[in-house]
Amino acid sequence: MPINRNSLRATTAVTMLALSFSAMANPDPSDWPAVQQAAEGQTVYWNAWGGDTRTNRYINWVAQQMQAQYGVDVEHVKLDDTGSAVARVLAEKQAGNGDDGSIDLIWINGENFAAMRESDLLFGPFAEALPNFTLTNAAANPEVVTDFTLPTEGYEAPWGKAQITFYYDSAQTDTPPQDMQALLSWAEANPGQFSYPRIPDFTGSTFLKQALIELTEQDEALYQPVSEADFEAVTAPLWAYLDTLHPHLWRSGRTFPDSGPNLRTLMSDGELSLAFSFYPTDAAVAVMEYELPESVRSYVLEGGTLGNVHFVAIPYNSPHKAGAMVLADFLLSPQAQAQKQSLAMWGDRSVLDIAQLDADTQALFEQGERHPAELPADALSNTLPEPHPSWMTALQEAWLERYGVN
Amino acid sequence: MLQLAPALIIALLVVPVGAGLVMVLLPAFGYLPALGGHAASIAPWQMLFDQPGLWRSVSVSFASGLISTAIALIIVVLFLAASRGTWLDRGIRRLVSPLLAIPHAAIAFGFAFLIAPSGLVARLISPALTGWERPPDALIVNDPWGLALMAGLALKEAPFLLLMSLAALPQLAPEKHLMLARSLGYSPTIAWLKTVLPSLYPLIRLPIYAVIAYATSVVDMALILGPQLPPTLSVSILSWFNDPNISMRFMASAAAVLQLGVTLAALFCWWLLEQLARSLTRGWLINGSRQRGERALRMLGRSALLFSSVTALASLVGLGLFSLAGFWQFPDLLPQMLTLDHWQRSGPMFATPLLNTALIGLLSTALATALVLATLENEHRQHLRPKRALWLLYLPLLVPQIAFLFGLVVAAESLGIRPQLSLVVAGHLLFVLPYVYLSLSEAYRRLDPRWLQVARSLGVSRRAAFWRVRLPLLLASVLTAFAVGLAVSIGQYLPTQLLGAGHVTTVTTEAVALAAGSNRRLIGVWALMQAVLPLIGFVLALTLPRLLRANRRELAT
């Protein structure tokens, strides 16, 4: 039989087209049973900062649960910098890889999220369709749908809560400073014993924002894009403050620690006697793991400190979106949230509205006795919201301009 | 088949580096459609030159490359000149391989803890000698001049240059020269410097160039020890590539091209210094001075390398202590208690990274060794002089990783090659192959050809002569080259992470990820794991030939 080459070519083209459509057809989050079915047997590559043993320990537990409960294999890709995951997705887009990316889920928030949304690198909306999302009671807790003032629009699912928490060695310091002006006087009296991480580190940049909120007279401007404000005028008090503070910092401000966790190491070495972390339980867990002396105590500044919610998001070219969604949903389950909050596992605060849960489920979140280095339970009520992400970038640039060369 | 080997090697190394460079050059001049860059532009360069502290970054990268290499070279040369035949010589020779095996990052962590104001040295003398109850507030690590970085690099490069020199020396028959010079009344150290060094230098020139290129663009050591306001150029590039503001990638690409320029400039500068040194020393070489400076040079030669080796070992001891430490306050010399907690908690995480590390290391080194042997055997059979084109072999060592790896990822993706183990192995091959070649080629070429002539005259085929005569005679050299390759592979971070998209975890990727968390106890655990693996390779390389030889002796009797 003579083969009609043209028709063969046409058939092949149609088949390939169909195949590529089926590969590209994304699971529909509103049809949850179908998502769960599609997820089974998938391997989800979850890119998450891997510098912390507690996080790693928790993700390891999650992976075991996901395998047992949903038949989904979770691989933790340990990053040293979340930006490298963003860079990866971008490289894949650059190379035209639109449906077989190497990342299925990213632990993300703030400026990384803003950047990925802007370049259309995320899949969604999916978050609000997750069955467990209702437990966050988003209507009463807008922070679970807002990331650095940007509405998440379902492109990322909330995972945990962080807030700047200061800690000090009570054997060496009786009265730690309670606001930015007091911090300056304290640093003058205790030269070389305080510092903040070098910009553009996330924790360091957060310290700048914290100081700016306290020092500037124009708070409202911080919650709009920076382009709509007079940056010089708003930030002038911050620079004046830092100019005075820096000579009294660790190494006289000629160099800075390279990360938030590095502050903890310097406390551990006895080089600093006052530090801060983005994890309220950081000091307590560090005492339990021999890193800090037992005399360490935590506290929050009187006027409150910056806090935010961190999220997980799915890249637009993830080949395992169903698995990623099931994972994101599991992370919001009371079981997973309670484990995360326990000090023995991680100590990261829950994004669920615990008061709305039934009594049995609430019981999951009850902790044993409070660790002496841990904050009192009500200390975190005074949380300052994050400024618009453009402020972070602008502050970083201005800081590097001023202090980036010593 | 054999004739294809050299071409194959060059293609394997040149094509990826070239492709990677192209993919970085395009965005450096504004072309990156995924981010809306469609037209050529010099905007990325303008943005780059506006970065505060850029020229400081460039100067520190440039200077640390030249100075650390010069220090390492001087240490090694003086040691070789002054310590022949002493107990020190034998001891250091035994130490050189283990020191070479320890990855850069591990040494850097240990060294930083050794010299920091709250570090081991300060604890050793505090408070008894210093009265320090708290660590002094002194800027030692991360100093703006990059001195800590240069010291760390010199510590790590000296063993490499020593091993390369020891491999090259025998073919120069130094003893003959020395005997002659001694009989003319030259003192031993002077005799070595005047008669052996001039012919040794050309043989270790390429390894020296590789060291310079490495030192100008190193990332991991610079992150730990280098200056931070501003950091070295390579560290800035990495953070620009990872910046949340993804339009920074244009500028990051331009900076990667600039890094290539800095490295090339450093190499060119060294070449000029070589010319200068040659003309300056010409007079000294023939001025007949036989004794002047002997004592000082001998003292320096014996102490410098010993000092640097002891420092490197002490750095490791510090890491080891931390991996077992409970609470450990300044100025306590030892932790208040020792615990296995950190090892136990990491234990369950070891399996996959260890397996991957071993697999990638063995595969890439085996491939590299086979290709290098094929190339060298081909050269021997065709009676070729070492091919000029083979300098291309060193391309991956001379072009900074950071300048082409980001582009290579895009190139691989464009070809539809997804991140996987085999891609990582191929990536490691880029760096393992040149080092295996560096370590093996001199030994191969200097093997007395008469052994093979005898074998051939007894009617043994070329192929059989290779397998039954050459390989057994070269076993020790091949194994050492293999161990060097393994150590290089184990230390790779960027290629593993970028080409594997993090799906392929090794001991090194885990160690770097944990390092971001700055928990020194865990860093100690993982850095020691990182150091132990290549060490096993070197121990095997040293003992296997001895075992095999013992076995043969039994056969003969």
mmCIF file of N, CA and C in Angstrom, chain B residues 449-462 464-466 469:
data_model
loop_
_atom_site.group_PDB
_atom_site.id
_atom_site.type_symbol
_atom_site.label_atom_id
_atom_site.label_comp_id
_atom_site.label_asym_id
_atom_site.label_seq_id
_atom_site.Cartn_x
_atom_site.Cartn_y
_atom_site.Cartn_z
ATOM 1 N N PRO B 449 61.565 4.521 28.031
ATOM 2 C CA PRO B 449 60.999 3.829 26.870
ATOM 3 C C PRO B 449 61.605 2.437 26.663
ATOM 4 N N ARG B 450 62.751 2.183 27.314
ATOM 5 C CA ARG B 450 63.402 0.894 27.065
ATOM 6 C C ARG B 450 62.579 -0.285 27.571
ATOM 7 N N TRP B 451 61.781 -0.044 28.627
ATOM 8 C CA TRP B 451 60.912 -1.121 29.126
ATOM 9 C C TRP B 451 60.008 -1.615 28.009
ATOM 10 N N LEU B 452 59.435 -0.641 27.290
ATOM 11 C CA LEU B 452 58.489 -1.029 26.255
ATOM 12 C C LEU B 452 59.211 -1.610 25.057
ATOM 13 N N GLN B 453 60.435 -1.086 24.783
ATOM 14 C CA GLN B 453 61.203 -1.652 23.668
ATOM 15 C C GLN B 453 61.522 -3.119 23.936
ATOM 16 N N VAL B 454 61.899 -3.416 25.176
ATOM 17 C CA VAL B 454 62.183 -4.802 25.537
ATOM 18 C C VAL B 454 60.947 -5.656 25.327
ATOM 19 N N ALA B 455 59.823 -5.159 25.811
ATOM 20 C CA ALA B 455 58.588 -5.925 25.685
ATOM 21 C C ALA B 455 58.273 -6.183 24.220
ATOM 22 N N ARG B 456 58.406 -5.121 23.398
ATOM 23 C CA ARG B 456 58.095 -5.269 21.976
ATOM 24 C C ARG B 456 59.047 -6.252 21.316
ATOM 25 N N SER B 457 60.305 -6.196 21.724
ATOM 26 C CA SER B 457 61.285 -7.097 21.093
ATOM 27 C C SER B 457 61.009 -8.537 21.475
ATOM 28 N N LEU B 458 60.288 -8.732 22.560
ATOM 29 C CA LEU B 458 59.914 -10.091 22.941
ATOM 30 C C LEU B 458 58.631 -10.519 22.237
ATOM 31 N N GLY B 459 58.160 -9.675 21.310
ATOM 32 C CA GLY B 459 57.025 -10.055 20.490
ATOM 33 C C GLY B 459 55.681 -9.714 21.087
ATOM 34 N N VAL B 460 55.690 -8.837 22.079
ATOM 35 C CA VAL B 460 54.409 -8.443 22.677
ATOM 36 C C VAL B 460 53.780 -7.345 21.815
ATOM 37 N N SER B 461 52.483 -7.458 21.598
ATOM 38 C CA SER B 461 51.821 -6.431 20.789
ATOM 39 C C SER B 461 51.791 -5.108 21.536
ATOM 40 N N ARG B 462 51.542 -4.016 20.770
ATOM 41 C CA ARG B 462 51.495 -2.690 21.393
ATOM 42 C C ARG B 462 50.444 -2.636 22.481
ATOM 43 N N ALA B 464 49.130 -5.114 24.194
ATOM 44 C CA ALA B 464 49.500 -5.903 25.367
ATOM 45 C C ALA B 464 50.603 -5.204 26.161
ATOM 46 N N ALA B 465 51.532 -4.567 25.420
ATOM 47 C CA ALA B 465 52.615 -3.866 26.119
ATOM 48 C C ALA B 465 52.042 -2.755 26.996
ATOM 49 N N PHE B 466 51.012 -2.096 26.470
ATOM 50 C CA PHE B 466 50.380 -1.037 27.254
ATOM 51 C C PHE B 466 49.786 -1.608 28.532
ATOM 52 N N VAL B 469 52.812 -3.925 30.586
ATOM 53 C CA VAL B 469 54.076 -3.310 31.005
ATOM 54 C C VAL B 469 53.865 -1.873 31.498
#
